[in-house]
Structure formats: structure tokens, C-alpha cells
Amino acid sequence: MVLFLVGSSLYLGWTKKRDIFPLFSWSLFTKVENTRVDFAVLITHLDGRALEAPRDFMDCRGLFVGAGSIRAYYTIQDLAAAILSRQPKRARDLRRLFEEQYLKGHSGTVRYRVIARRFDPIDKWRTGEYHQVAVSEHTKRAQNTEKKSANTGSSEHSPGSAP
Amino acid sequence: MSSFFRRVRRLLSAPEPVDVDGLFTDHRRRYEQTWVIIRAFYAMHFFWVHRALRNWSEWLEADHAIPIWPLSVFSQIPFPQLVTSVILLFTGSVVLAVVFPHRRLARAMLCAGWLLFGALDNSFGKIDHGFHAWIYVCLVLLLLPNQPPFRIRRSRIKIQEHLLVFATARACFLACYTISGFWKLRQGVLQWIDGEIGWLHPQAMSYLAANRLEQTASETILGPWVIESPLLSGLGTYAGLYVELFALLIVFRPRLLRWWGLSLIGLHSGAQLVMHIPFTSNVMLAGLILVAAPAGRGRASLMETIAQLPLICGTSRLVRMLATRFKSA
């Protein structure tokens, strides 16, 4: 059994499949990312009003139940990947999951932007600065959600970030 | 094949004085102790039942879940009914395993309950890995003799069988850490070749902590210290890698089992204080099957225990071997 467990984990790790529940590659925190490239959600409008500066969803702990949750973080990664790889059904499912499970807690309309970002983790931790590129923009209404627009590839920088 | 495994075991074990006096009495004593641990293991499942009950109402409303295997097999059933069925099945299987831990059927029911409950809990966008080791231990414990304790106590073979299954459960638990350590070491070497900071670099923990704290926009008590201090970061990096990488070897060195259990608990406590990563499930399991369960026979001094540590034991063996060859030459 130990040999099976070790063998399956090595297979999953080598083939980059990572998870076939309950088997797992056990590749946890393996790569030390010197430069991180990931996706994030910025809240741009609340209740129809534009925020002075877009706020990182993960930083909105008082507003949304999923803010700060690592599960929400991975859902955002999957959502952005589905949008970029043009998988509309998967993107729709993941957006619904994100909005209903993690973007809840605020009763009004919420408009948010999915972005791709690149940063040095220690620099970002010290200064908060990073490069970003918009992936898409969505609106979550109180009852039903509707996609407002999608602009893949437009580039911009966060306030105060180095170009 | 068995002689091959015997040779491997001898190679991986640390030198221990052979003491056959009272060996079977010791086996019997260890059987009694491990049986209590196994019963406690099943009783601790009520903690997970409680967690399931806490999430029940929230899951009932969650019609946006993306069920994973084996729950996806039942995707034609409406999700709220599926949630209720899984929670009731899991609760029932835990009760059965706690009342009849000596019955294989009850233990098998718990395995099925775990697979469904684990799948349910992980059907919300990301698979967490807190339940995996519990499921592995449950699956290994399926192999325990299907007899009540009063029958097992009469048979030395059954007692041996029981102890072997328990040791296998420990090995499966520890193997997860060794595999994790192996990937870190491999990636560390690759990143070192590329001139990047990886697991072989003392600053690895600084980067990991900063990454994690940025991912979840969270703050921790020790996070800022580890990010800014190369000394603390180096200590965390190398200690973590050592404890993980050699975990499986400890199965062959029973004197170190408790120490390793405490080290793993320390590792997870450090991860919590630095990176806000709780691994409560594995802390519970390490405490139960490594720290609380019986370890080696007799008493050993601190120096004897240290001499069994991986790398130290190997180095001293190598030195002894070279000295013997040098003398004979």
C-alpha cells in the first residue's frame, strides 16, 4: 500500500495532474516563485458607484465572506484560465461559483475586474506594487448576474506601481 | 522478494541491541496500546461529523458546486438531496466504526463515507488535502483482522498482523511527507541550476511566506520576521526539508517516532504562524499515531536517540565501515 501511494503520487507529480481525489502528488509549496504571475479580482464598483481606487477582492474582508479564502483564490485562478482559454461553459460555471460562494455578503450590485498580475513577492509584500493586465470585467447583481463586457489584453498599471 | 525487503529494512534501520527477552509480552502490550489508539482514531471522527453538521445548511443552499469524483457519479441527484445523503451516510458510518471497530464491514463503510464526504467538502472550486491522510489511514486499517480483541489476544500471529497493519498506517502517513520533501528537493536542485532561489537557498521560506501572505492578503505573527530575517528563513527552510524528506525512514527507527511526530506538529504550527496554513487534520493524526502510540522498546539516552537521526546515523555508519576497512588493510 505504501508503494502504491508513493508510486501514484510520483506519477501524478510527473504528469502534472496533481489531484485525482483521494490520490495526490503531495507537491505542496514545491516551487519557490521568485516572480509570481497569477490572477486577481479587483472590485471597481459597489452599488453602482465607482470606487476611488479599485480594491483587491482578497483584501475586502468586511465586505465579502470569501475574501482572504485560499479556495476563493484558486477559483479566481481557474476562472481567469477558463476565460483566457476560451472555455465559455467552464468560465460560466466558475463565475457562478465565485459569485455565489465567495462574492456574497454584500447585497448590492458589485462590478469587478479579473486581472493578470506579475510581481516579486517580497517587493509586493513591502511596497504593494505590481504590474497588471485586465482579463475581463463582470457585474454581479443582487439576484441574477450578467456579464457586462470582456476586454482581453488591455493593459494598465495599478496606482503607484512601477511600469 | 521477502529477503529483499528484509535487506532493505536492515539497511534503513538504525543499529539496535537485539533483545529477545519478553518480546512476545512486549508485542501483547503494544497490541493493547495500539488498539486503544485505533479506537480513539475512530472516535475522533466525531470531530469531522461535527464539522459536516456545521456546514450542512450552507451546503444545502449551494447549487453552484462542481462535484468531484466519486460524488460526480451521482450528479443526476439534486445537489441538496446529495448533500443530506452524504452527511447522513458519513455520520452513520462513523457511528458504526466507533461501535464496531473490530468489524471490517463497519470500517469499509467508513471508507466509503469518507470518500463521499471528502468529495463533497472539496466540490467548491479547490481540493484541500487535509482529509487525504485520514482516508489513507482508514483504508489501511481495513486490513486489520476481522475479529474481536478477545480472539486476537489468543493468537500471536493475529497480534503480529495487527501491529504490522498499524505500522503500515503510520508508513502511509509519513510517506506523504517524504514525497512532498522529494518534490521540494528536486525542484530546489532545478531552481539552483537555473540560478533562482529554491528550496536549497536559505531565503526560500521568505519567498514562500511573502507569496502566501500576498495570495490571501493576510497577516501572521511570525510572517514579517521570516520574510525579513535570512536566519529565521534558513532555519525554517532546512528544518522543514529535513523533517519532510526523511519522514518515511522513521518507520524503521521506532525510537524516533515520537520525536518525528512532535517535529511534524512543530512544522505545521510554524506554517500556521508564518503563512496562515492550518493543517489541523494532520496535526491530530501525528499526535495520535506518532506521539501517543507506542514507540521503541526500552529506554534510550538522548545521545543514543540523536545517533539514530537520519544523516547522522548514515554518516557514523560510513565512518565505522571505513575505519574497519582501514584497520583490516
CSV table of C-alpha atoms in Angstrom, one decimal, chain B residues 50-289:
chain,number,residue,atom,x,y,z
B,50,HIS,CA,-19.5,18.0,13.8
B,51,ARG,CA,-17.8,19.9,11.0
B,52,ALA,CA,-20.1,18.4,8.5
B,53,LEU,CA,-23.2,19.3,10.6
B,54,ARG,CA,-21.9,22.9,10.9
B,55,ASN,CA,-21.6,23.2,7.1
B,56,TRP,CA,-24.9,21.3,6.3
B,57,SER,CA,-27.2,24.3,5.9
B,58,GLU,CA,-24.7,26.2,3.9
B,59,TRP,CA,-24.1,23.3,1.5
B,60,LEU,CA,-27.9,22.8,1.1
B,61,GLU,CA,-28.1,26.3,-0.4
B,62,ALA,CA,-25.0,25.8,-2.6
B,63,ASP,CA,-26.4,24.9,-6.0
B,64,HIS,CA,-23.3,26.1,-7.7
B,65,ALA,CA,-20.9,23.3,-6.6
B,66,ILE,CA,-18.8,21.4,-9.1
B,67,PRO,CA,-18.9,17.9,-7.7
B,68,ILE,CA,-15.7,15.8,-8.0
B,69,TRP,CA,-15.3,12.1,-8.1
B,70,PRO,CA,-16.8,9.9,-6.6
B,71,LEU,CA,-19.7,12.4,-5.9
B,72,SER,CA,-19.8,13.3,-9.6
B,73,VAL,CA,-21.1,9.8,-10.3
B,74,PHE,CA,-24.4,10.8,-8.6
B,75,SER,CA,-24.7,14.1,-10.5
B,76,GLN,CA,-28.3,13.3,-11.6
B,77,ILE,CA,-29.4,13.6,-8.0
B,78,PRO,CA,-30.3,17.2,-7.0
B,79,PHE,CA,-27.4,18.7,-5.0
B,80,PRO,CA,-29.3,19.4,-1.7
B,81,GLN,CA,-30.5,15.7,-1.5
B,82,LEU,CA,-27.0,14.6,-2.3
B,83,VAL,CA,-25.6,16.7,0.5
B,84,THR,CA,-28.1,15.3,3.0
B,85,SER,CA,-27.5,11.7,1.9
B,86,VAL,CA,-23.7,12.1,2.1
B,87,ILE,CA,-23.8,13.7,5.6
B,88,LEU,CA,-26.2,11.1,6.9
B,89,LEU,CA,-24.1,8.2,5.4
B,90,PHE,CA,-20.9,9.7,6.8
B,91,THR,CA,-22.4,10.2,10.3
B,92,GLY,CA,-23.9,6.6,10.2
B,93,SER,CA,-20.6,5.1,9.1
B,94,VAL,CA,-18.7,6.9,11.9
B,95,VAL,CA,-21.1,5.6,14.5
B,96,LEU,CA,-20.7,2.1,13.1
B,97,ALA,CA,-16.9,2.3,13.1
B,98,VAL,CA,-16.8,3.6,16.7
B,99,VAL,CA,-19.2,0.9,18.0
B,100,PHE,CA,-17.8,-2.0,15.9
B,101,PRO,CA,-14.1,-1.0,15.2
B,102,HIS,CA,-13.2,-4.8,15.0
B,103,ARG,CA,-15.7,-5.4,12.2
B,104,ARG,CA,-14.2,-5.0,8.7
B,105,LEU,CA,-17.6,-4.2,7.2
B,106,ALA,CA,-18.0,-1.2,9.6
B,107,ARG,CA,-14.5,0.0,8.7
B,108,ALA,CA,-15.3,-0.4,5.0
B,109,MET,CA,-18.5,1.6,5.4
B,110,LEU,CA,-16.4,4.4,7.0
B,111,CYS,CA,-14.0,4.4,4.0
B,112,ALA,CA,-17.0,4.8,1.6
B,113,GLY,CA,-18.4,7.5,3.8
B,114,TRP,CA,-15.0,9.3,3.8
B,115,LEU,CA,-14.7,9.2,0.0
B,116,LEU,CA,-18.1,10.8,-0.4
B,117,PHE,CA,-17.8,13.3,2.4
B,118,GLY,CA,-14.3,14.3,1.2
B,119,ALA,CA,-15.5,14.7,-2.3
B,120,LEU,CA,-18.4,16.9,-1.1
B,121,ASP,CA,-16.2,19.1,1.0
B,122,ASN,CA,-13.9,19.6,-1.9
B,123,SER,CA,-16.5,20.3,-4.5
B,124,PHE,CA,-16.3,24.1,-4.2
B,125,GLY,CA,-13.5,25.1,-6.6
B,126,LYS,CA,-10.4,23.7,-4.9
B,127,ILE,CA,-9.3,20.3,-3.5
B,128,ASP,CA,-7.9,20.7,0.0
B,129,HIS,CA,-5.6,18.0,1.3
B,130,GLY,CA,-6.5,17.8,5.0
B,131,PHE,CA,-8.6,14.6,4.7
B,132,HIS,CA,-6.2,12.6,2.5
B,133,ALA,CA,-4.1,11.2,5.2
B,134,TRP,CA,-7.2,10.3,7.3
B,135,ILE,CA,-8.6,8.4,4.3
B,136,TYR,CA,-5.3,6.6,3.7
B,137,VAL,CA,-5.2,5.5,7.4
B,138,CYS,CA,-8.8,4.4,7.2
B,139,LEU,CA,-8.0,2.3,4.1
B,140,VAL,CA,-5.0,0.7,5.7
B,141,LEU,CA,-6.9,-0.1,8.8
B,142,LEU,CA,-9.4,-2.1,6.7
B,143,LEU,CA,-6.6,-4.8,6.7
B,144,LEU,CA,-6.9,-5.3,10.5
B,145,PRO,CA,-8.0,-8.8,11.4
B,146,ASN,CA,-11.8,-9.1,11.2
B,147,GLN,CA,-12.0,-10.5,14.8
B,148,PRO,CA,-12.9,-9.1,18.2
B,149,PRO,CA,-10.0,-8.3,20.5
B,150,PHE,CA,-10.5,-11.3,22.8
B,151,ARG,CA,-9.9,-13.6,19.9
B,152,ILE,CA,-6.8,-11.7,18.6
B,153,ARG,CA,-5.3,-11.7,22.1
B,154,ARG,CA,-5.1,-15.5,21.9
B,155,SER,CA,-3.1,-15.6,18.7
B,156,ARG,CA,0.5,-14.3,18.3
B,157,ILE,CA,0.1,-14.3,14.6
B,158,LYS,CA,-3.0,-12.1,14.7
B,159,ILE,CA,-1.2,-9.8,17.1
B,160,GLN,CA,1.7,-9.5,14.7
B,161,GLU,CA,-0.8,-8.9,11.9
B,162,HIS,CA,-2.4,-6.2,13.8
B,163,LEU,CA,0.9,-4.5,14.6
B,164,LEU,CA,2.0,-4.7,11.0
B,165,VAL,CA,-1.2,-3.0,9.8
B,166,PHE,CA,-0.7,-0.3,12.3
B,167,ALA,CA,2.9,0.3,11.2
B,168,THR,CA,1.7,0.4,7.6
B,169,ALA,CA,-0.8,3.1,8.5
B,170,ARG,CA,2.0,5.1,10.1
B,171,ALA,CA,4.1,4.5,7.0
B,172,CYS,CA,1.4,5.8,4.6
B,173,PHE,CA,1.0,8.9,6.8
B,174,LEU,CA,4.8,9.5,6.8
B,175,ALA,CA,5.2,8.7,3.1
B,176,CYS,CA,3.0,11.7,2.2
B,177,TYR,CA,5.7,14.0,3.8
B,178,THR,CA,8.6,12.2,2.2
B,179,ILE,CA,7.1,12.5,-1.2
B,180,SER,CA,6.4,16.2,-0.5
B,181,GLY,CA,10.1,16.6,0.6
B,182,PHE,CA,11.3,14.7,-2.5
B,183,TRP,CA,9.5,17.2,-4.9
B,184,LYS,CA,10.9,20.1,-2.9
B,185,LEU,CA,14.4,18.8,-3.1
B,186,ARG,CA,14.1,18.0,-6.9
B,187,GLN,CA,12.6,21.5,-7.6
B,188,GLY,CA,15.3,23.0,-5.4
B,189,VAL,CA,18.0,21.4,-7.4
B,190,LEU,CA,16.4,22.6,-10.7
B,191,GLN,CA,16.0,26.1,-9.5
B,192,TRP,CA,19.6,26.1,-8.2
B,193,ILE,CA,20.8,25.1,-11.6
B,194,ASP,CA,18.7,27.9,-13.1
B,195,GLY,CA,20.3,30.4,-10.7
B,196,GLU,CA,16.9,31.0,-8.9
B,197,ILE,CA,16.0,31.0,-5.2
B,198,GLY,CA,14.7,27.5,-4.5
B,199,TRP,CA,14.5,25.1,-1.6
B,200,LEU,CA,18.2,24.8,-1.3
B,201,HIS,CA,18.5,28.5,-0.8
B,202,PRO,CA,18.1,29.9,2.8
B,203,GLN,CA,15.8,32.6,1.6
B,204,ALA,CA,13.3,30.1,0.2
B,205,MET,CA,11.0,30.4,3.3
B,206,SER,CA,11.0,34.2,2.9
B,207,TYR,CA,9.7,34.0,-0.6
B,208,LEU,CA,7.1,31.3,0.3
B,209,ALA,CA,5.8,33.3,3.2
B,210,ALA,CA,5.6,36.5,1.1
B,211,ASN,CA,3.9,34.6,-1.7
B,212,ARG,CA,1.3,33.1,0.6
B,213,LEU,CA,0.6,36.3,2.6
B,214,GLU,CA,0.1,38.1,-0.7
B,215,GLN,CA,-2.2,35.3,-2.1
B,216,THR,CA,-4.6,35.6,0.8
B,217,ALA,CA,-3.9,39.2,1.8
B,218,SER,CA,-3.4,38.1,5.3
B,219,GLU,CA,-1.1,38.9,8.2
B,220,THR,CA,0.5,36.5,10.6
B,221,ILE,CA,2.5,36.7,13.8
B,222,LEU,CA,5.8,35.3,12.5
B,223,GLY,CA,5.4,36.1,8.8
B,224,PRO,CA,7.1,39.5,8.8
B,225,TRP,CA,10.1,38.2,10.9
B,226,VAL,CA,10.7,35.3,8.5
B,227,ILE,CA,10.4,37.4,5.4
B,228,GLU,CA,12.9,40.0,6.7
B,229,SER,CA,15.3,37.7,8.5
B,230,PRO,CA,17.5,35.3,6.4
B,231,LEU,CA,18.5,33.4,9.6
B,232,LEU,CA,14.9,32.5,10.5
B,233,SER,CA,14.1,31.8,6.9
B,234,GLY,CA,17.1,29.5,6.5
B,235,LEU,CA,16.2,27.7,9.8
B,236,GLY,CA,12.6,27.2,8.6
B,237,THR,CA,13.7,26.1,5.1
B,238,TYR,CA,16.2,23.5,6.0
B,239,ALA,CA,14.4,22.1,9.1
B,240,GLY,CA,11.2,21.8,7.1
B,241,LEU,CA,13.0,20.0,4.3
B,242,TYR,CA,14.8,17.6,6.6
B,243,VAL,CA,11.7,16.7,8.6
B,244,GLU,CA,9.7,16.1,5.5
B,245,LEU,CA,12.3,14.3,3.4
B,246,PHE,CA,13.3,11.6,6.0
B,247,ALA,CA,9.8,11.1,7.5
B,248,LEU,CA,9.3,7.6,5.9
B,249,LEU,CA,12.7,6.4,7.2
B,250,ILE,CA,11.4,6.9,10.7
B,251,VAL,CA,9.1,3.9,10.4
B,252,PHE,CA,12.3,1.8,10.6
B,253,ARG,CA,13.6,3.7,13.7
B,254,PRO,CA,10.8,3.4,16.2
B,255,ARG,CA,12.7,5.4,18.9
B,256,LEU,CA,12.4,8.5,16.7
B,257,LEU,CA,8.7,8.1,16.0
B,258,ARG,CA,7.6,10.4,18.9
B,259,TRP,CA,10.3,12.9,18.1
B,260,TRP,CA,9.2,13.0,14.5
B,261,GLY,CA,5.5,13.3,15.5
B,262,LEU,CA,6.4,16.4,17.6
B,263,SER,CA,8.6,17.7,14.7
B,264,LEU,CA,5.7,17.4,12.3
B,265,ILE,CA,3.3,19.1,14.7
B,266,GLY,CA,6.0,21.9,15.1
B,267,LEU,CA,6.3,22.1,11.3
B,268,HIS,CA,2.5,22.6,10.9
B,269,SER,CA,2.4,25.1,13.8
B,270,GLY,CA,5.2,27.0,12.2
B,271,ALA,CA,3.3,27.0,8.9
B,272,GLN,CA,0.3,28.4,10.7
B,273,LEU,CA,2.2,31.1,12.5
B,274,VAL,CA,4.2,32.1,9.4
B,275,MET,CA,1.9,31.5,6.4
B,276,HIS,CA,-1.5,31.1,7.9
B,277,ILE,CA,-1.8,27.5,6.7
B,278,PRO,CA,-3.7,25.3,9.1
B,279,PHE,CA,-3.3,21.6,8.8
B,280,THR,CA,-5.3,20.6,11.8
B,281,SER,CA,-6.2,17.2,10.5
B,282,ASN,CA,-2.6,16.2,10.1
B,283,VAL,CA,-1.6,17.6,13.5
B,284,MET,CA,-4.4,15.5,15.1
B,285,LEU,CA,-3.2,12.4,13.2
B,286,ALA,CA,0.5,13.0,14.0
B,287,GLY,CA,-0.4,13.4,17.7
B,288,LEU,CA,-2.4,10.2,17.7
B,289,ILE,CA,-0.5,7.7,15.7
